Amino acid sequence: MVLREKSLFSTRAEYGVRLMMLLARQYGDGPLPLARVAEIEELPLSYLEQLAAPLRRDGLIRSQRGAQGGYELARAPEFITMGEVVRSLEGPIMPMMCAPEDEAHATCVRGEFCSAQVLWSRIRDAVTGVLDTTKLSDLASPLAGRDTPGERTPLLTINSRLEAAR
Amino acid sequence: MVLREKSLFSTRAEYGVRLMMLLARQYGDGPLPLARVAEIEELPLSYLEQLAAPLRRDGLIRSQRGAQGGYELARAPEFITMGEVVRSLEGPIMPMMCAPEDEAHATCVRGEFCSAQVLWSRIRDAVTGVLDTTKLSDLASPLAGRDTPGERTPLLTINSRLEAAR
DNA sequence: ACCAATTCCGACCTCCTCAGTCGGATATAG
DNA sequence: CTATATCCGACTGAGGAGGTCGGAATTGGT
């Protein structure tokens, strides 16, 4: 779809996070169908379906099947960390084979001689640190992180802004 | 070669860092040929040659061609950051297309609406933070990062330890 | 002068993952 | 009943990761 150089995470995390943020804004207003998400975020519906599956299995979102159905957050946005979201979509965070999250079974063949491992572990910890301390509620407002406190922004607002943009 | 799940960086960074650490231990004792490195680290020589090229172009290592030649660090280990090494091998650090190191040309099509961007930027900063504050000298000793101050360990020691290991 | 050891360079190749697509089955509100 | 959803599994095309290979250029040792 887009031209894509190498990047630390894949589109699964990217799209999945965008999906979750949309659900966060919608939280409390009933389920949102993926077709709407696909439309708003301009993402392929069939791909989104693939991303919703693990999120649901991991208890981050709830589904309502059938007409008027869709997905909604299983918990309030302030109780969902980005770490849960990203791990659900991408699996455990490891910057390198020899530095898995589960330090127990590092697959580093070279064992004690691999002192580079220290570096990769530090990086992994830095990444998971951000991921685990950032909650969905920290990002869900379009103004969040932009040095403005930012009140809640309903979907309606976002839609009209998208209209205006094209 | 090895089975390889998804990981934040590729083998280029992994092998390249190991190469640099070996050169760091050898620093001041003349050039080390890649054939030796390949032997010690059990890595394919022809692939190492590929990794040495950018490191040399970026002025991190110096080469000496011909017999008795090899590579050596262009500067002392305490003046080379892991950020320089990794960037030389892998290019700019971006966890996601919409959060490049050069914040100027973010290729995020959705512009201001992409509030997820905040997350990816934070992660990028966390990673580059570690990378840019860790120097080659911080890792070069096999004891470094293992809560022991760690004196300099010559190659000879490492070799004999490798012998013993198999 | 020669040879062996090196770096240097570019082309090539193979497999696996990413980023989807597709077809259909199942559930449910109106 | 039907339109709208989720759900599930199989399939696929392109591209990058992770190398390999052949040869040219450079240099120290004898």
Short mmCIF file of C-alpha atoms (C1' of nucleotides) in Angstrom, two decimals:
data_model
loop_
_atom_site.label_atom_id
_atom_site.label_comp_id
_atom_site.label_asym_id
_atom_site.label_seq_id
_atom_site.Cartn_x
_atom_site.Cartn_y
_atom_site.Cartn_z
CA MET A 1 0.00 0.00 0.00
CA VAL A 2 2.45 2.63 1.16
CA LEU A 3 6.12 2.51 0.37
CA ARG A 4 7.77 1.15 3.47
CA GLU A 5 11.34 1.19 4.55
CA LYS A 6 12.59 -0.86 7.46
CA SER A 7 10.93 0.03 10.71
CA LEU A 8 11.05 -1.26 14.25
CA PHE A 9 7.44 -2.36 14.29
CA SER A 10 5.17 -3.54 11.51
CA THR A 11 1.88 -2.20 10.27
CA ARG A 12 0.08 -4.57 12.61
CA ALA A 13 1.11 -2.39 15.55
CA GLU A 14 0.52 0.80 13.63
CA TYR A 15 -2.96 -0.01 12.41
CA GLY A 16 -3.88 -1.82 15.60
CA VAL A 17 -3.00 1.17 17.74
CA ARG A 18 -5.04 3.43 15.50
CA LEU A 19 -7.94 1.05 15.82
CA MET A 20 -7.68 1.05 19.60
CA MET A 21 -7.49 4.82 19.75
CA LEU A 22 -10.64 5.10 17.74
CA LEU A 23 -12.39 2.68 20.06
CA ALA A 24 -11.12 4.70 23.00
CA ARG A 25 -12.79 7.85 21.71
CA GLN A 26 -15.97 5.90 21.14
CA TYR A 27 -15.81 4.33 24.60
CA GLY A 28 -19.19 4.23 26.31
CA ASP A 29 -21.15 4.98 23.14
CA GLY A 30 -21.75 1.42 22.02
CA PRO A 31 -19.85 -0.80 19.57
CA LEU A 32 -18.11 0.52 16.46
CA PRO A 33 -18.07 -1.71 13.39
CA LEU A 34 -14.75 -2.28 11.65
CA ALA A 35 -16.25 -1.04 8.41
CA ARG A 36 -16.48 2.41 10.00
CA VAL A 37 -12.93 2.18 11.27
CA ALA A 38 -11.72 1.17 7.83
CA GLU A 39 -13.49 4.15 6.37
CA ILE A 40 -12.21 6.68 8.89
CA GLU A 41 -8.66 5.42 9.03
CA GLU A 42 -8.54 4.51 5.35
CA LEU A 43 -7.40 0.97 6.05
CA PRO A 44 -8.47 -2.32 4.41
CA LEU A 45 -11.35 -3.90 6.30
CA SER A 46 -10.18 -7.47 5.77
CA TYR A 47 -6.83 -6.64 7.29
CA LEU A 48 -8.41 -4.93 10.27
CA GLU A 49 -10.39 -8.07 10.94
CA GLN A 50 -7.13 -9.91 11.29
CA LEU A 51 -5.89 -7.41 13.84
CA ALA A 52 -9.09 -7.42 15.89
CA ALA A 53 -8.84 -11.16 16.46
CA PRO A 54 -5.84 -11.22 18.82
CA LEU A 55 -7.01 -8.06 20.59
CA ARG A 56 -10.26 -9.81 21.39
CA ARG A 57 -8.58 -13.05 22.40
CA ASP A 58 -6.40 -11.11 24.80
CA GLY A 59 -9.39 -9.45 26.37
CA LEU A 60 -8.66 -5.91 25.25
CA ILE A 61 -11.79 -5.47 23.16
CA ARG A 62 -15.26 -7.01 23.17
CA SER A 63 -17.19 -7.91 20.07
CA GLN A 64 -20.87 -7.71 19.32
CA ARG A 65 -21.82 -9.76 16.30
CA GLY A 66 -24.59 -9.10 13.83
CA ALA A 67 -26.31 -5.95 12.70
CA GLN A 68 -25.63 -2.87 14.82
CA GLY A 69 -22.68 -4.79 16.18
CA GLY A 70 -19.00 -3.98 16.22
CA TYR A 71 -16.18 -3.71 18.71
CA GLU A 72 -15.71 -1.77 21.92
CA LEU A 73 -12.99 -1.57 24.53
CA ALA A 74 -13.27 -4.24 27.19
CA ARG A 75 -12.01 -1.73 29.79
CA ALA A 76 -11.82 2.03 30.15
CA PRO A 77 -8.94 3.61 28.14
CA GLU A 78 -7.06 4.49 31.32
CA PHE A 79 -6.79 0.81 32.19
CA ILE A 80 -5.28 -0.33 28.92
CA THR A 81 -1.57 0.13 28.35
CA MET A 82 0.04 0.40 24.95
CA GLY A 83 2.24 -2.47 26.03
CA GLU A 84 -0.77 -4.77 26.15
CA VAL A 85 -1.92 -3.58 22.75
CA VAL A 86 1.41 -3.89 20.98
CA ARG A 87 2.28 -7.22 22.55
CA SER A 88 -1.11 -8.59 21.58
CA LEU A 89 -0.50 -7.60 17.98
CA GLU A 90 3.20 -8.25 17.59
CA GLY A 91 4.11 -10.74 20.28
CA PRO A 92 6.82 -10.23 22.88
CA ILE A 93 9.13 -7.25 22.44
CA MET A 94 12.66 -8.26 21.60
CA PRO A 95 15.06 -6.00 19.83
CA MET A 96 17.28 -9.00 19.14
CA MET A 97 17.11 -12.75 19.45
CA CYS A 98 19.51 -12.78 22.36
CA ALA A 99 17.41 -10.35 24.40
CA PRO A 100 13.86 -11.74 24.67
CA GLU A 101 11.38 -10.38 27.19
CA ASP A 102 11.44 -13.66 29.00
CA GLU A 103 15.09 -13.39 29.98
CA ALA A 104 15.01 -17.07 30.99
CA HIS A 105 15.30 -18.63 27.55
CA ALA A 106 17.60 -16.36 25.67
CA THR A 107 18.45 -18.10 22.44
CA CYS A 108 21.91 -16.62 22.40
CA VAL A 109 24.16 -19.49 21.42
CA ARG A 110 27.23 -17.70 22.59
CA GLY A 111 25.97 -17.38 26.15
CA GLU A 112 28.27 -15.55 28.50
CA PHE A 113 30.55 -14.37 25.73
CA CYS A 114 27.86 -12.26 24.13
CA SER A 115 28.41 -8.99 25.93
CA ALA A 116 26.47 -7.15 23.27
CA GLN A 117 23.44 -8.66 24.94
CA VAL A 118 23.68 -5.92 27.57
CA LEU A 119 22.98 -3.33 24.91
CA TRP A 120 19.97 -5.09 23.46
CA SER A 121 18.52 -5.67 26.91
CA ARG A 122 18.83 -1.99 27.74
CA ILE A 123 17.05 -1.08 24.54
CA ARG A 124 14.32 -3.59 25.15
CA ASP A 125 13.81 -2.17 28.64
CA ALA A 126 13.66 1.37 27.28
CA VAL A 127 10.99 0.38 24.77
CA THR A 128 8.89 -1.65 27.16
CA GLY A 129 9.22 1.19 29.67
CA VAL A 130 7.48 3.59 27.32
CA LEU A 131 4.97 1.00 26.20
CA ASP A 132 3.97 -0.05 29.69
CA THR A 133 3.66 3.42 31.16
CA THR A 134 1.67 4.88 28.28
CA LYS A 135 -2.04 4.25 28.54
CA LEU A 136 -4.61 4.41 25.80
CA SER A 137 -6.13 7.42 27.55
CA ASP A 138 -2.82 9.25 27.22
CA LEU A 139 -3.11 9.23 23.43
CA ALA A 140 -6.80 8.99 22.69
CA SER A 141 -7.36 12.73 22.51
CA PRO A 142 -6.08 14.18 19.24
CA LEU A 143 -4.50 16.93 21.30
CA ALA A 144 -2.73 14.61 23.70
CA GLY A 145 1.04 14.86 23.75
CA ARG A 146 0.90 18.19 22.03
CA ASP A 147 1.27 20.19 25.25
CA THR A 148 -2.43 20.92 25.41
CA PRO A 149 -4.55 19.25 28.07
CA GLY A 150 -7.17 18.33 25.49
CA GLU A 151 -10.77 17.54 26.30
CA ARG A 152 -12.64 14.56 24.94
CA THR A 153 -13.19 14.65 21.19
CA PRO A 154 -16.22 12.76 19.86
CA LEU A 155 -16.06 10.88 16.58
CA LEU A 156 -18.30 13.39 14.95
CA THR A 157 -15.69 16.08 15.26
CA ILE A 158 -13.04 13.84 13.77
CA ASN A 159 -15.25 12.96 10.84
CA SER A 160 -15.99 16.52 9.91
CA ARG A 161 -12.33 17.38 10.18
CA LEU A 162 -11.51 14.57 7.79
CA GLU A 163 -14.11 15.84 5.37
CA ALA A 164 -12.57 19.29 5.47
CA ALA A 165 -9.12 17.86 4.83
CA ARG A 166 -9.92 16.57 1.36
CA MET B 1 21.31 -19.49 9.38
CA VAL B 2 19.61 -19.31 12.75
CA LEU B 3 15.87 -19.48 13.10
CA ARG B 4 14.75 -15.93 13.44
CA GLU B 5 11.52 -14.51 14.70
CA LYS B 6 10.65 -10.88 14.30
CA SER B 7 13.07 -8.59 16.05
CA LEU B 8 13.54 -4.86 16.29
CA PHE B 9 16.92 -4.87 14.59
CA SER B 10 18.41 -7.20 12.02
CA THR B 11 21.55 -9.29 12.09
CA ARG B 12 23.43 -6.42 10.50
CA ALA B 13 23.31 -4.55 13.80
CA GLU B 14 23.91 -7.68 15.83
CA TYR B 15 26.96 -8.88 13.92
CA GLY B 16 28.24 -5.37 13.36
CA VAL B 17 28.19 -4.59 17.06
CA ARG B 18 30.03 -7.82 17.81
CA LEU B 19 32.62 -6.88 15.21
CA MET B 20 33.08 -3.46 16.75
CA MET B 21 33.42 -4.88 20.23
CA LEU B 22 36.14 -7.20 19.07
CA LEU B 23 37.99 -4.33 17.45
CA ALA B 24 37.57 -2.37 20.68
CA ARG B 25 39.37 -5.05 22.68
CA GLN B 26 42.09 -5.15 20.06
CA TYR B 27 42.40 -1.35 20.03
CA GLY B 28 46.02 -0.22 19.93
CA ASP B 29 47.40 -3.63 18.98
CA GLY B 30 47.29 -3.24 15.23
CA PRO B 31 44.68 -4.23 12.66
CA LEU B 32 42.56 -7.36 12.97
CA PRO B 33 41.64 -9.20 9.75
CA LEU B 34 38.00 -10.10 9.23
CA ALA B 35 38.99 -13.72 8.80
CA ARG B 36 39.96 -13.76 12.48
CA VAL B 37 36.71 -12.08 13.45
CA ALA B 38 34.75 -14.61 11.43
CA GLU B 39 36.55 -17.39 13.21
CA ILE B 40 36.13 -16.01 16.73
CA GLU B 41 32.53 -14.91 16.33
CA GLU B 42 31.59 -17.84 14.11
CA LEU B 43 30.16 -15.58 11.44
CA PRO B 44 30.45 -15.82 7.63
CA LEU B 45 33.41 -13.82 6.38
CA SER B 46 31.73 -12.66 3.20
CA TYR B 47 28.86 -11.21 5.18
CA LEU B 48 31.20 -9.45 7.58
CA GLU B 49 32.86 -7.79 4.62
CA GLN B 50 29.52 -6.28 3.74
CA LEU B 51 29.14 -4.88 7.24
CA ALA B 52 32.63 -3.43 7.39
CA ALA B 53 32.02 -1.32 4.30
CA PRO B 54 29.55 1.19 5.78
CA LEU B 55 31.45 1.33 9.07
CA ARG B 56 34.52 2.37 7.16
CA ARG B 57 32.68 4.85 4.96
CA ASP B 58 31.28 6.46 8.10
CA GLY B 59 34.71 6.79 9.60
CA LEU B 60 34.25 4.42 12.50
CA ILE B 61 36.95 1.97 11.45
CA ARG B 62 40.12 2.20 9.39
CA SER B 63 41.28 -0.46 6.97
CA GLN B 64 44.73 -1.70 6.13
CA ARG B 65 44.79 -3.68 2.92
CA GLY B 66 47.09 -6.54 2.00
CA ALA B 67 48.96 -9.09 4.06
CA GLN B 68 49.07 -8.37 7.79
CA GLY B 69 46.23 -5.98 7.16
CA GLY B 70 42.78 -5.82 8.66
CA TYR B 71 40.57 -3.32 10.44
CA GLU B 72 40.98 -1.21 13.52
CA LEU B 73 38.87 1.39 15.27
CA ALA B 74 39.33 4.87 13.86
CA ARG B 75 38.94 6.32 17.37
CA ALA B 76 39.28 5.09 20.93
CA PRO B 77 36.30 2.99 22.14
CA GLU B 78 35.20 5.69 24.55
CA PHE B 79 34.65 8.06 21.65
CA ILE B 80 32.39 5.79 19.62
CA THR B 81 28.73 5.56 20.56
CA MET B 82 26.54 2.58 19.80
CA GLY B 83 24.24 5.03 18.07
CA GLU B 84 26.88 5.73 15.45
CA VAL B 85 27.50 2.03 14.96
CA VAL B 86 23.88 0.98 14.67
CA ARG B 87 22.90 3.89 12.44
CA SER B 88 25.82 3.19 10.15
CA LEU B 89 24.66 -0.39 9.75
CA GLU B 90 20.90 -0.01 9.75
CA GLY B 91 20.25 3.56 8.75
CA PRO B 92 18.18 6.02 10.77
CA ILE B 93 16.24 4.68 13.73
CA MET B 94 12.53 4.81 13.18
CA PRO B 95 10.09 2.60 14.99
CA MET B 96 7.43 3.52 12.47
CA MET B 97 7.18 5.33 9.18
CA CYS B 98 5.40 8.26 10.76
CA ALA B 99 8.16 8.81 13.33
CA PRO B 100 11.48 9.18 11.49
CA GLU B 101 14.57 10.52 13.21
CA ASP B 102 14.45 13.53 10.99
CA GLU B 103 11.14 14.78 12.32
CA ALA B 104 10.97 17.19 9.41
CA HIS B 105 9.84 14.81 6.69
CA ALA B 106 7.50 12.47 8.47
CA THR B 107 5.80 10.44 5.76
CA CYS B 108 2.63 10.19 7.78
CA VAL B 109 -0.12 10.78 5.26
CA ARG B 110 -2.63 11.50 7.94
CA GLY B 111 -0.67 14.40 9.35
CA GLU B 112 -2.19 16.00 12.39
CA PHE B 113 -4.81 13.30 12.78
CA CYS B 114 -2.23 10.66 13.55
CA SER B 115 -2.03 11.00 17.31
CA ALA B 116 -0.43 7.57 17.55
CA GLN B 117 2.63 9.34 16.25
CA VAL B 118 3.27 10.58 19.78
CA LEU B 119 3.75 7.01 20.94
CA TRP B 120 6.18 6.06 18.19
CA SER B 121 8.17 9.22 18.73
CA ARG B 122 8.50 8.48 22.43
CA ILE B 123 9.72 4.99 21.65
CA ARG B 124 12.19 6.26 19.10
CA ASP B 125 13.55 8.73 21.65
CA ALA B 126 13.88 6.00 24.26
CA VAL B 127 15.84 3.82 21.87
CA THR B 128 18.10 6.56 20.57
CA GLY B 129 18.63 7.66 24.15
CA VAL B 130 20.17 4.32 25.06
CA LEU B 131 22.06 4.09 21.79
CA ASP B 132 23.59 7.54 22.02
CA THR B 133 24.62 7.35 25.67
CA THR B 134 26.19 3.90 25.44
CA LYS B 135 29.76 3.92 24.24
CA LEU B 136 31.76 1.07 22.82
CA SER B 137 33.96 1.18 25.90
CA ASP B 138 30.91 0.53 28.07
CA LEU B 139 30.45 -2.88 26.51
CA ALA B 140 33.85 -3.92 25.27
CA SER B 141 34.88 -5.71 28.43
CA PRO B 142 33.15 -9.10 28.77
CA LEU B 143 32.43 -8.13 32.36
CA ALA B 144 30.88 -4.78 31.53
CA GLY B 145 27.26 -4.34 32.47
CA ARG B 146 27.45 -7.31 34.78
CA ASP B 147 27.96 -5.20 37.92
CA THR B 148 31.68 -5.75 37.90
CA PRO B 149 34.02 -2.91 36.97
CA GLY B 150 35.94 -5.20 34.60
CA GLU B 151 39.51 -4.60 33.50
CA ARG B 152 40.71 -4.89 29.93
CA THR B 153 40.54 -8.38 28.49
CA PRO B 154 42.97 -9.20 25.69
CA LEU B 155 41.92 -11.34 22.75
CA LEU B 156 44.12 -14.16 23.92
CA THR B 157 41.96 -14.69 26.97
CA ILE B 158 38.82 -14.72 24.89
CA ASN B 159 40.28 -17.26 22.51
CA SER B 160 41.26 -19.69 25.20
CA ARG B 161 37.87 -19.33 26.81
CA LEU B 162 36.23 -20.16 23.51
CA GLU B 163 38.44 -23.22 23.16
CA ALA B 164 37.42 -24.36 26.62
CA ALA B 165 33.76 -23.90 25.78
CA ARG B 166 33.66 -26.59 23.13
"C1'" DA C 1 59.62 -10.35 -8.56
"C1'" DC C 2 56.48 -13.06 -6.68
"C1'" DC C 3 53.07 -14.95 -3.61
"C1'" DA C 4 49.90 -15.11 0.02
"C1'" DA C 5 46.94 -12.50 2.64
"C1'" DT C 6 43.81 -9.01 2.78
"C1'" DT C 7 40.36 -5.43 1.65
"C1'" DC C 8 37.06 -3.95 -1.81
"C1'" DC C 9 33.16 -4.20 -5.07
"C1'" DG C 10 29.05 -5.63 -7.36
"C1'" DA C 11 26.02 -9.06 -8.85
"C1'" DC C 12 23.32 -12.71 -7.63
"C1'" DC C 13 20.30 -15.98 -5.13
"C1'" DT C 14 16.95 -18.16 -1.87
"C1'" DC C 15 13.80 -18.25 1.50
"C1'" DC C 16 10.58 -16.23 4.66
"C1'" DT C 17 7.75 -12.65 6.43
"C1'" DC C 18 4.77 -8.80 5.68
"C1'" DA C 19 0.72 -7.07 4.10
"C1'" DG C 20 -2.73 -8.00 2.52
"C1'" DT C 21 -7.06 -10.68 -0.30
"C1'" DC C 22 -10.78 -13.83 -0.62
"C1'" DG C 23 -14.61 -16.98 0.26
"C1'" DG C 24 -17.43 -18.45 3.18
"C1'" DA C 25 -19.66 -19.60 7.90
"C1'" DT C 26 -22.02 -17.81 11.90
"C1'" DA C 27 -24.62 -14.59 14.71
"C1'" DT C 28 -28.09 -10.93 15.52
"C1'" DA C 29 -30.99 -6.52 15.31
"C1'" DG C 30 -34.95 -4.89 13.10
"C1'" DC D 1 -35.70 -12.83 6.33
"C1'" DT D 2 -32.40 -9.86 5.32
"C1'" DA D 3 -28.79 -6.70 5.89
"C1'" DT D 4 -25.09 -6.12 8.72
"C1'" DA D 5 -21.62 -7.72 11.46
"C1'" DT D 6 -17.99 -10.74 13.38
"C1'" DC D 7 -15.28 -14.87 12.68
"C1'" DC D 8 -12.12 -18.19 10.47
"C1'" DG D 9 -8.75 -20.28 7.52
"C1'" DA D 10 -6.44 -20.54 3.27
"C1'" DC D 11 -4.06 -18.31 -0.19
"C1'" DT D 12 -0.78 -14.98 -2.56
"C1'" DG D 13 2.60 -11.43 -4.43
"C1'" DA D 14 6.33 -8.53 -3.52
"C1'" DG D 15 10.25 -7.37 -1.14
"C1'" DG D 16 13.75 -7.65 2.14
"C1'" DA D 17 16.79 -10.38 5.12
"C1'" DG D 18 20.67 -12.97 5.05
"C1'" DG D 19 23.60 -14.44 2.88
"C1'" DT D 20 27.05 -16.41 -1.44
"C1'" DC D 21 30.26 -15.86 -5.18
"C1'" DG D 22 33.80 -14.23 -8.39
"C1'" DG D 23 37.00 -11.37 -9.17
"C1'" DA D 24 39.86 -6.99 -8.85
"C1'" DA D 25 43.12 -4.08 -6.24
"C1'" DT D 26 46.53 -3.53 -2.57
"C1'" DT D 27 50.29 -4.77 0.42
"C1'" DG D 28 53.96 -7.17 3.44
"C1'" DG D 29 57.23 -10.84 3.51
"C1'" DT D 30 60.68 -13.65 1.22
#
